[in-house]
Amino acid sequence: MCGRARCTLSPAEVARAFGFPTTSANAGGGGDGPAVPTLHLNRFRPSYNVLPGAYLPVGAMRALPGCAHGGGGSDGEGPVIQCMKWGLVPSFTGKAEKPDYFRMFNARSESVKEKVSFRRLIQKNRCLVAVEGFYEWKKNGSKKQPYYIHFQDHRPLVFAALYDAWTNSEGEITHTFTILTTHASTSLNWLHG
DNA sequence: CCAGACGTTGTT
DNA sequence: GTCTGG
DNA sequence: CCAGACGTTGTT
DNA sequence: GTCTGG
């Protein structure tokens, strides 16, 4: 499970985590950055306590509708880094509804292909999300203790995710994503009970 | 057919 | 948008 | 997911 | 204990 995370990664670190190219600090003269198109990165607020409803940089392979494959190098295709809100708000959500980012912030990979709300996104709406780590709470009697999960070498974690776009009654488009989960690794089993 | 839901966790 | 329940 | 509230009457 | 809000 993952419902709370830490992300203070720079755009270049995010790009590297996704395996996307970056500009060299030497050549540019102003420090390195993603060498792929970016969108709305200014909306990202680095935080040690990111929760659903907040923006995170997401990596995707953008393909414009109507140019599914074989188009030549238009800027509507290829890798892109875009800010999206954590917590899937499906495109079919009513325009007047209040978006609920907490209802679908995770999708079980074991069942994602069977779930009506997710399966339609698998082919064309995959994306990646990079964070430094995430939090799990352990119940000790009546108390809850948060633990921070991360790699010892500080390599970012890269989650598989699915995204969608929702348009509200004002015509504003909100991009959201859900992080795929899987069974806990054996080294984290102690945290799950 | 139409109406209504569409998810996850972790638990005894 | 797509599946389930009635 | 966690944190915090959890209500009614009758009013400016 | 259970629901709402973030």
PDB file of C-alpha atoms (C1' of nucleotides) in Angstrom:
ATOM      1  CA  MET A   1       0.000   0.000   0.000  1.00  0.00           C
ATOM      2  CA  CYS A   2       1.059   3.563  -0.437  1.00  0.00           C
ATOM      3  CA  GLY A   3      -1.018   6.463   0.810  1.00  0.00           C
ATOM      4  CA  ARG A   4       1.606   8.941   1.934  1.00  0.00           C
ATOM      5  CA  ALA A   5       4.978   9.711   0.374  1.00  0.00           C
ATOM      6  CA  ARG A   6       8.043  11.924   0.356  1.00  0.00           C
ATOM      7  CA  CYS A   7       9.089  13.743  -2.798  1.00  0.00           C
ATOM      8  CA  THR A   8      11.555  16.598  -2.942  1.00  0.00           C
ATOM      9  CA  LEU A   9      13.212  15.381  -6.138  1.00  0.00           C
ATOM     10  CA  SER A  10      14.382  17.908  -8.682  1.00  0.00           C
ATOM     11  CA  PRO A  11      13.051  17.739 -12.248  1.00  0.00           C
ATOM     12  CA  ALA A  12      16.399  16.324 -13.378  1.00  0.00           C
ATOM     13  CA  GLU A  13      16.321  13.631 -10.695  1.00  0.00           C
ATOM     14  CA  VAL A  14      12.784  12.759 -11.718  1.00  0.00           C
ATOM     15  CA  ALA A  15      13.821  12.506 -15.361  1.00  0.00           C
ATOM     16  CA  ARG A  16      16.772  10.256 -14.485  1.00  0.00           C
ATOM     17  CA  ALA A  17      14.536   8.064 -12.336  1.00  0.00           C
ATOM     18  CA  PHE A  18      12.274   7.536 -15.346  1.00  0.00           C
ATOM     19  CA  GLY A  19      15.213   6.827 -17.645  1.00  0.00           C
ATOM     20  CA  PHE A  20      14.481  10.014 -19.575  1.00  0.00           C
ATOM     21  CA  PRO A  21      17.339  12.069 -21.011  1.00  0.00           C
ATOM     22  CA  THR A  22      18.588  15.166 -19.205  1.00  0.00           C
ATOM     23  CA  THR A  23      20.464  18.198 -20.387  1.00  0.00           C
ATOM     24  CA  SER A  24      24.075  18.289 -19.278  1.00  0.00           C
ATOM     25  CA  ALA A  25      24.970  20.823 -16.629  1.00  0.00           C
ATOM     26  CA  ASN A  26      28.169  21.599 -18.558  1.00  0.00           C
ATOM     27  CA  ALA A  27      26.509  22.395 -21.844  1.00  0.00           C
ATOM     28  CA  GLY A  28      23.506  24.339 -20.605  1.00  0.00           C
ATOM     29  CA  GLY A  29      25.354  26.606 -18.262  1.00  0.00           C
ATOM     30  CA  GLY A  30      22.503  26.752 -15.791  1.00  0.00           C
ATOM     31  CA  GLY A  31      22.411  23.286 -14.280  1.00  0.00           C
ATOM     32  CA  ASP A  32      20.842  20.166 -15.734  1.00  0.00           C
ATOM     33  CA  GLY A  33      17.185  19.443 -16.311  1.00  0.00           C
ATOM     34  CA  PRO A  34      14.899  17.120 -18.204  1.00  0.00           C
ATOM     35  CA  ALA A  35      15.620  16.920 -21.932  1.00  0.00           C
ATOM     36  CA  VAL A  36      12.006  16.052 -22.593  1.00  0.00           C
ATOM     37  CA  PRO A  37       8.908  18.275 -22.691  1.00  0.00           C
ATOM     38  CA  THR A  38       7.529  19.219 -19.283  1.00  0.00           C
ATOM     39  CA  LEU A  39       4.101  20.486 -18.330  1.00  0.00           C
ATOM     40  CA  HIS A  40       2.929  22.302 -15.204  1.00  0.00           C
ATOM     41  CA  LEU A  41       6.045  21.420 -13.209  1.00  0.00           C
ATOM     42  CA  ASN A  42       5.555  24.702 -11.341  1.00  0.00           C
ATOM     43  CA  ARG A  43       2.538  23.149  -9.649  1.00  0.00           C
ATOM     44  CA  PHE A  44       4.721  20.637  -7.815  1.00  0.00           C
ATOM     45  CA  ARG A  45       5.438  21.457  -4.181  1.00  0.00           C
ATOM     46  CA  PRO A  46       8.314  19.339  -2.875  1.00  0.00           C
ATOM     47  CA  SER A  47       7.228  17.833   0.438  1.00  0.00           C
ATOM     48  CA  TYR A  48       8.090  15.217   3.018  1.00  0.00           C
ATOM     49  CA  ASN A  49       4.378  14.587   3.424  1.00  0.00           C
ATOM     50  CA  VAL A  50       2.703  14.185   0.045  1.00  0.00           C
ATOM     51  CA  LEU A  51      -0.828  12.840   0.123  1.00  0.00           C
ATOM     52  CA  PRO A  52      -3.602  12.281  -2.416  1.00  0.00           C
ATOM     53  CA  GLY A  53      -4.869  15.531  -3.830  1.00  0.00           C
ATOM     54  CA  ALA A  54      -1.333  16.925  -4.225  1.00  0.00           C
ATOM     55  CA  TYR A  55       0.575  17.297  -7.468  1.00  0.00           C
ATOM     56  CA  LEU A  56       3.528  15.058  -8.342  1.00  0.00           C
ATOM     57  CA  PRO A  57       5.660  14.925 -11.495  1.00  0.00           C
ATOM     58  CA  VAL A  58       4.604  11.988 -13.629  1.00  0.00           C
ATOM     59  CA  GLY A  59       6.402  10.423 -16.570  1.00  0.00           C
ATOM     60  CA  ALA A  60       4.475   9.198 -19.575  1.00  0.00           C
ATOM     61  CA  MET A  61       4.821   8.469 -23.254  1.00  0.00           C
ATOM     62  CA  ARG A  62       2.519  11.021 -24.796  1.00  0.00           C
ATOM     63  CA  ALA A  63       0.672  10.084 -27.966  1.00  0.00           C
ATOM     64  CA  LEU A  64      -1.800  12.512 -29.433  1.00  0.00           C
ATOM     65  CA  PRO A  65      -5.237  11.076 -30.167  1.00  0.00           C
ATOM     66  CA  GLY A  66      -5.417  10.218 -33.831  1.00  0.00           C
ATOM     67  CA  CYS A  67      -1.672   9.671 -34.234  1.00  0.00           C
ATOM     68  CA  ALA A  68      -1.514   6.433 -32.324  1.00  0.00           C
ATOM     69  CA  HIS A  69       1.608   5.180 -34.114  1.00  0.00           C
ATOM     70  CA  GLY A  70       3.828   5.909 -37.039  1.00  0.00           C
ATOM     71  CA  GLY A  71       3.635   9.685 -36.963  1.00  0.00           C
ATOM     72  CA  GLY A  72       6.951  11.362 -37.575  1.00  0.00           C
ATOM     73  CA  GLY A  73       8.429  13.324 -34.730  1.00  0.00           C
ATOM     74  CA  SER A  74       5.584  15.685 -33.972  1.00  0.00           C
ATOM     75  CA  ASP A  75       5.864  17.216 -30.541  1.00  0.00           C
ATOM     76  CA  GLY A  76       2.738  15.389 -29.468  1.00  0.00           C
ATOM     77  CA  GLU A  77       4.621  12.143 -29.076  1.00  0.00           C
ATOM     78  CA  GLY A  78       7.421  10.757 -26.999  1.00  0.00           C
ATOM     79  CA  PRO A  79       8.322  11.001 -23.349  1.00  0.00           C
ATOM     80  CA  VAL A  80       6.921  13.841 -21.264  1.00  0.00           C
ATOM     81  CA  ILE A  81       7.007  14.877 -17.622  1.00  0.00           C
ATOM     82  CA  GLN A  82       3.748  16.350 -16.442  1.00  0.00           C
ATOM     83  CA  CYS A  83       2.364  17.340 -13.066  1.00  0.00           C
ATOM     84  CA  MET A  84      -0.721  15.398 -12.112  1.00  0.00           C
ATOM     85  CA  LYS A  85      -2.738  15.073  -8.935  1.00  0.00           C
ATOM     86  CA  TRP A  86      -2.419  11.889  -6.924  1.00  0.00           C
ATOM     87  CA  GLY A  87      -5.763  10.081  -6.632  1.00  0.00           C
ATOM     88  CA  LEU A  88      -7.571   8.952  -9.740  1.00  0.00           C
ATOM     89  CA  VAL A  89     -10.627  10.964 -10.740  1.00  0.00           C
ATOM     90  CA  PRO A  90     -11.928   9.011 -13.750  1.00  0.00           C
ATOM     91  CA  SER A  91     -12.959  10.912 -16.863  1.00  0.00           C
ATOM     92  CA  PHE A  92     -16.536   9.740 -16.382  1.00  0.00           C
ATOM     93  CA  THR A  93     -16.856  11.520 -13.037  1.00  0.00           C
ATOM     94  CA  GLY A  94     -19.747  13.971 -13.174  1.00  0.00           C
ATOM     95  CA  LYS A  95     -18.747  17.528 -14.096  1.00  0.00           C
ATOM     96  CA  ALA A  96     -20.506  18.900 -11.032  1.00  0.00           C
ATOM     97  CA  GLU A  97     -19.156  16.298  -8.617  1.00  0.00           C
ATOM     98  CA  LYS A  98     -16.600  17.159  -6.019  1.00  0.00           C
ATOM     99  CA  PRO A  99     -13.495  15.180  -7.002  1.00  0.00           C
ATOM    100  CA  ASP A 100     -12.481  12.574  -4.436  1.00  0.00           C
ATOM    101  CA  TYR A 101      -8.735  12.020  -4.630  1.00  0.00           C
ATOM    102  CA  PHE A 102      -8.782   9.507  -1.790  1.00  0.00           C
ATOM    103  CA  ARG A 103     -11.117   6.956  -3.214  1.00  0.00           C
ATOM    104  CA  MET A 104      -8.768   5.548  -5.860  1.00  0.00           C
ATOM    105  CA  PHE A 105      -5.230   6.587  -4.965  1.00  0.00           C
ATOM    106  CA  ASN A 106      -4.093   2.954  -5.215  1.00  0.00           C
ATOM    107  CA  ALA A 107      -4.939   0.163  -7.638  1.00  0.00           C
ATOM    108  CA  ARG A 108      -4.069  -3.427  -6.848  1.00  0.00           C
ATOM    109  CA  SER A 109      -1.916  -4.809  -9.645  1.00  0.00           C
ATOM    110  CA  GLU A 110      -3.317  -8.249  -8.862  1.00  0.00           C
ATOM    111  CA  SER A 111      -6.806  -7.159  -9.913  1.00  0.00           C
ATOM    112  CA  VAL A 112      -6.285  -4.050 -12.028  1.00  0.00           C
ATOM    113  CA  LYS A 113      -7.094  -5.871 -15.256  1.00  0.00           C
ATOM    114  CA  GLU A 114     -10.490  -6.899 -13.871  1.00  0.00           C
ATOM    115  CA  LYS A 115     -11.577  -3.608 -12.322  1.00  0.00           C
ATOM    116  CA  VAL A 116     -13.918  -1.587 -14.489  1.00  0.00           C
ATOM    117  CA  SER A 117     -12.471   1.745 -13.402  1.00  0.00           C
ATOM    118  CA  PHE A 118      -8.888   0.786 -14.182  1.00  0.00           C
ATOM    119  CA  ARG A 119      -8.777  -1.728 -17.003  1.00  0.00           C
ATOM    120  CA  ARG A 120      -9.703   0.797 -19.685  1.00  0.00           C
ATOM    121  CA  LEU A 121      -6.572   2.809 -18.780  1.00  0.00           C
ATOM    122  CA  ILE A 122      -4.045   0.005 -19.014  1.00  0.00           C
ATOM    123  CA  GLN A 123      -3.275   0.230 -22.692  1.00  0.00           C
ATOM    124  CA  LYS A 124      -2.863   3.962 -23.264  1.00  0.00           C
ATOM    125  CA  ASN A 125      -2.717   5.657 -19.873  1.00  0.00           C
ATOM    126  CA  ARG A 126       0.281   4.135 -18.162  1.00  0.00           C
ATOM    127  CA  CYS A 127       2.711   6.403 -16.377  1.00  0.00           C
ATOM    128  CA  LEU A 128       5.503   6.428 -13.796  1.00  0.00           C
ATOM    129  CA  VAL A 129       5.777   8.265 -10.495  1.00  0.00           C
ATOM    130  CA  ALA A 130       9.060   8.880  -8.689  1.00  0.00           C
ATOM    131  CA  VAL A 131       9.356   9.512  -4.952  1.00  0.00           C
ATOM    132  CA  GLU A 132      12.124   9.266  -2.372  1.00  0.00           C
ATOM    133  CA  GLY A 133      10.100   6.958  -0.165  1.00  0.00           C
ATOM    134  CA  PHE A 134       6.723   6.370   1.418  1.00  0.00           C
ATOM    135  CA  TYR A 135       5.170   5.884   4.830  1.00  0.00           C
ATOM    136  CA  GLU A 136       3.541   2.891   6.450  1.00  0.00           C
ATOM    137  CA  TRP A 137       1.882   2.968   9.836  1.00  0.00           C
ATOM    138  CA  LYS A 138       2.364   0.118  12.276  1.00  0.00           C
ATOM    139  CA  LYS A 139      -0.225  -0.456  14.946  1.00  0.00           C
ATOM    140  CA  ASN A 140       1.292  -1.008  18.370  1.00  0.00           C
ATOM    141  CA  GLY A 141      -1.658  -1.656  20.617  1.00  0.00           C
ATOM    142  CA  SER A 142      -3.675   1.523  20.578  1.00  0.00           C
ATOM    143  CA  LYS A 143      -0.925   3.608  19.030  1.00  0.00           C
ATOM    144  CA  LYS A 144       0.200   4.053  15.447  1.00  0.00           C
ATOM    145  CA  GLN A 145       3.819   4.489  14.537  1.00  0.00           C
ATOM    146  CA  PRO A 146       4.815   5.785  11.093  1.00  0.00           C
ATOM    147  CA  TYR A 147       7.769   4.195   9.322  1.00  0.00           C
ATOM    148  CA  TYR A 148       9.567   5.708   6.354  1.00  0.00           C
ATOM    149  CA  ILE A 149      10.357   3.207   3.594  1.00  0.00           C
ATOM    150  CA  HIS A 150      13.189   4.004   1.203  1.00  0.00           C
ATOM    151  CA  PHE A 151      16.249   2.541  -0.465  1.00  0.00           C
ATOM    152  CA  GLN A 152      19.427   2.600   1.608  1.00  0.00           C
ATOM    153  CA  ASP A 153      21.352   4.182  -1.253  1.00  0.00           C
ATOM    154  CA  HIS A 154      18.683   6.889  -1.635  1.00  0.00           C
ATOM    155  CA  ARG A 155      17.821   5.786  -5.134  1.00  0.00           C
ATOM    156  CA  PRO A 156      14.294   7.052  -5.881  1.00  0.00           C
ATOM    157  CA  LEU A 157      11.406   4.625  -5.895  1.00  0.00           C
ATOM    158  CA  VAL A 158       9.575   4.503  -9.215  1.00  0.00           C
ATOM    159  CA  PHE A 159       5.962   3.387  -9.078  1.00  0.00           C
ATOM    160  CA  ALA A 160       3.854   2.138 -11.941  1.00  0.00           C
ATOM    161  CA  ALA A 161       0.703   4.198 -12.249  1.00  0.00           C
ATOM    162  CA  LEU A 162      -2.341   4.877 -14.424  1.00  0.00           C
ATOM    163  CA  TYR A 163      -3.647   8.332 -15.240  1.00  0.00           C
ATOM    164  CA  ASP A 164      -6.819   9.920 -16.558  1.00  0.00           C
ATOM    165  CA  ALA A 165      -8.165  13.372 -17.355  1.00  0.00           C
ATOM    166  CA  TRP A 166     -11.357  14.834 -15.919  1.00  0.00           C
ATOM    167  CA  THR A 167     -13.142  18.002 -17.024  1.00  0.00           C
ATOM    168  CA  ASN A 168     -15.238  19.914 -14.519  1.00  0.00           C
ATOM    169  CA  SER A 169     -18.227  22.178 -15.152  1.00  0.00           C
ATOM    170  CA  GLU A 170     -15.889  25.142 -15.692  1.00  0.00           C
ATOM    171  CA  GLY A 171     -14.193  23.279 -18.499  1.00  0.00           C
ATOM    172  CA  GLU A 172     -10.992  22.896 -16.478  1.00  0.00           C
ATOM    173  CA  ILE A 173      -9.076  19.692 -17.117  1.00  0.00           C
ATOM    174  CA  THR A 174      -7.547  17.861 -14.150  1.00  0.00           C
ATOM    175  CA  HIS A 175      -5.031  15.080 -14.719  1.00  0.00           C
ATOM    176  CA  THR A 176      -4.901  12.480 -11.948  1.00  0.00           C
ATOM    177  CA  PHE A 177      -3.186   9.161 -11.371  1.00  0.00           C
ATOM    178  CA  THR A 178      -3.393   6.051  -9.212  1.00  0.00           C
ATOM    179  CA  ILE A 179      -0.349   4.127  -7.964  1.00  0.00           C
ATOM    180  CA  LEU A 180      -0.299   0.377  -8.534  1.00  0.00           C
ATOM    181  CA  THR A 181       0.344  -1.691  -5.440  1.00  0.00           C
ATOM    182  CA  THR A 182       1.446  -5.260  -4.975  1.00  0.00           C
ATOM    183  CA  HIS A 183       1.994  -7.690  -2.121  1.00  0.00           C
ATOM    184  CA  ALA A 184       4.566  -6.616   0.443  1.00  0.00           C
ATOM    185  CA  SER A 185       8.067  -7.957  -0.083  1.00  0.00           C
ATOM    186  CA  THR A 186       9.245 -10.430   2.540  1.00  0.00           C
ATOM    187  CA  SER A 187      11.572  -7.826   4.026  1.00  0.00           C
ATOM    188  CA  LEU A 188       8.566  -5.628   4.794  1.00  0.00           C
ATOM    189  CA  ASN A 189       6.224  -8.306   6.095  1.00  0.00           C
ATOM    190  CA  TRP A 190       6.898  -7.293   9.707  1.00  0.00           C
ATOM    191  CA  LEU A 191       5.337  -3.925   8.919  1.00  0.00           C
ATOM    192  CA  HIS A 192       2.173  -5.338   7.442  1.00  0.00           C
ATOM    193  CA  GLY A 193       0.906  -7.175  10.532  1.00  0.00           C
TER     194      GLY A 193
ATOM    195  C1'  DC B   1     -33.487  -2.835 -21.297  1.00  0.00           C
ATOM    196  C1'  DC B   2     -32.080   1.101 -17.661  1.00  0.00           C
ATOM    197  C1'  DA B   3     -29.892   2.535 -13.228  1.00  0.00           C
ATOM    198  C1'  DG B   4     -26.162   2.693 -10.671  1.00  0.00           C
ATOM    199  C1'  DA B   5     -21.654   1.703  -9.427  1.00  0.00           C
ATOM    200  C1'  DC B   6     -16.982   2.072 -10.512  1.00  0.00           C
ATOM    201  C1'  DG B   7     -11.588   1.384  -4.600  1.00  0.00           C
ATOM    202  C1'  DT B   8      -8.193   0.041  -1.064  1.00  0.00           C
ATOM    203  C1'  DT B   9      -6.666  -1.485   3.326  1.00  0.00           C
ATOM    204  C1'  DG B  10      -6.440  -5.248   6.746  1.00  0.00           C
ATOM    205  C1'  DT B  11      -9.238  -8.125   9.966  1.00  0.00           C
ATOM    206  C1'  DT B  12     -11.206 -12.320  12.928  1.00  0.00           C
TER     207       DT B  12
ATOM    208  C1'  DG C   1     -16.449   4.541 -20.486  1.00  0.00           C
ATOM    209  C1'  DT C   2     -17.889  -0.040 -19.057  1.00  0.00           C
ATOM    210  C1'  DC C   3     -19.676  -3.576 -16.044  1.00  0.00           C
ATOM    211  C1'  DT C   4     -23.167  -5.321 -12.646  1.00  0.00           C
ATOM    212  C1'  DG C   5     -27.649  -5.751 -10.678  1.00  0.00           C
ATOM    213  C1'  DG C   6     -32.482  -5.563 -11.121  1.00  0.00           C
TER     214       DG C   6
ATOM    215  C1'  DC D   1      -4.082   6.525   3.988  1.00  0.00           C
ATOM    216  C1'  DC D   2      -4.542   9.549   8.802  1.00  0.00           C
ATOM    217  C1'  DA D   3      -6.694  13.167  11.789  1.00  0.00           C
ATOM    218  C1'  DG D   4     -10.421  14.859  13.671  1.00  0.00           C
ATOM    219  C1'  DA D   5     -15.076  15.225  14.475  1.00  0.00           C
ATOM    220  C1'  DC D   6     -19.077  13.115  16.131  1.00  0.00           C
ATOM    221  C1'  DG D   7     -25.285  18.100  17.567  1.00  0.00           C
ATOM    222  C1'  DT D   8     -29.344  20.897  18.042  1.00  0.00           C
ATOM    223  C1'  DT D   9     -32.006  25.107  18.390  1.00  0.00           C
ATOM    224  C1'  DG D  10     -32.978  29.315  16.561  1.00  0.00           C
ATOM    225  C1'  DT D  11     -30.301  33.610  15.596  1.00  0.00           C
ATOM    226  C1'  DT D  12     -27.579  38.356  13.572  1.00  0.00           C
TER     227       DT D  12
ATOM    228  C1'  DG E   1     -17.081   3.015  16.806  1.00  0.00           C
ATOM    229  C1'  DT E   2     -17.689   5.324  12.480  1.00  0.00           C
ATOM    230  C1'  DC E   3     -17.923   9.040   9.241  1.00  0.00           C
ATOM    231  C1'  DT E   4     -15.859  13.268   7.077  1.00  0.00           C
ATOM    232  C1'  DG E   5     -12.236  16.161   5.498  1.00  0.00           C
ATOM    233  C1'  DG E   6      -7.666  16.651   3.879  1.00  0.00           C
TER     234       DG E   6
END
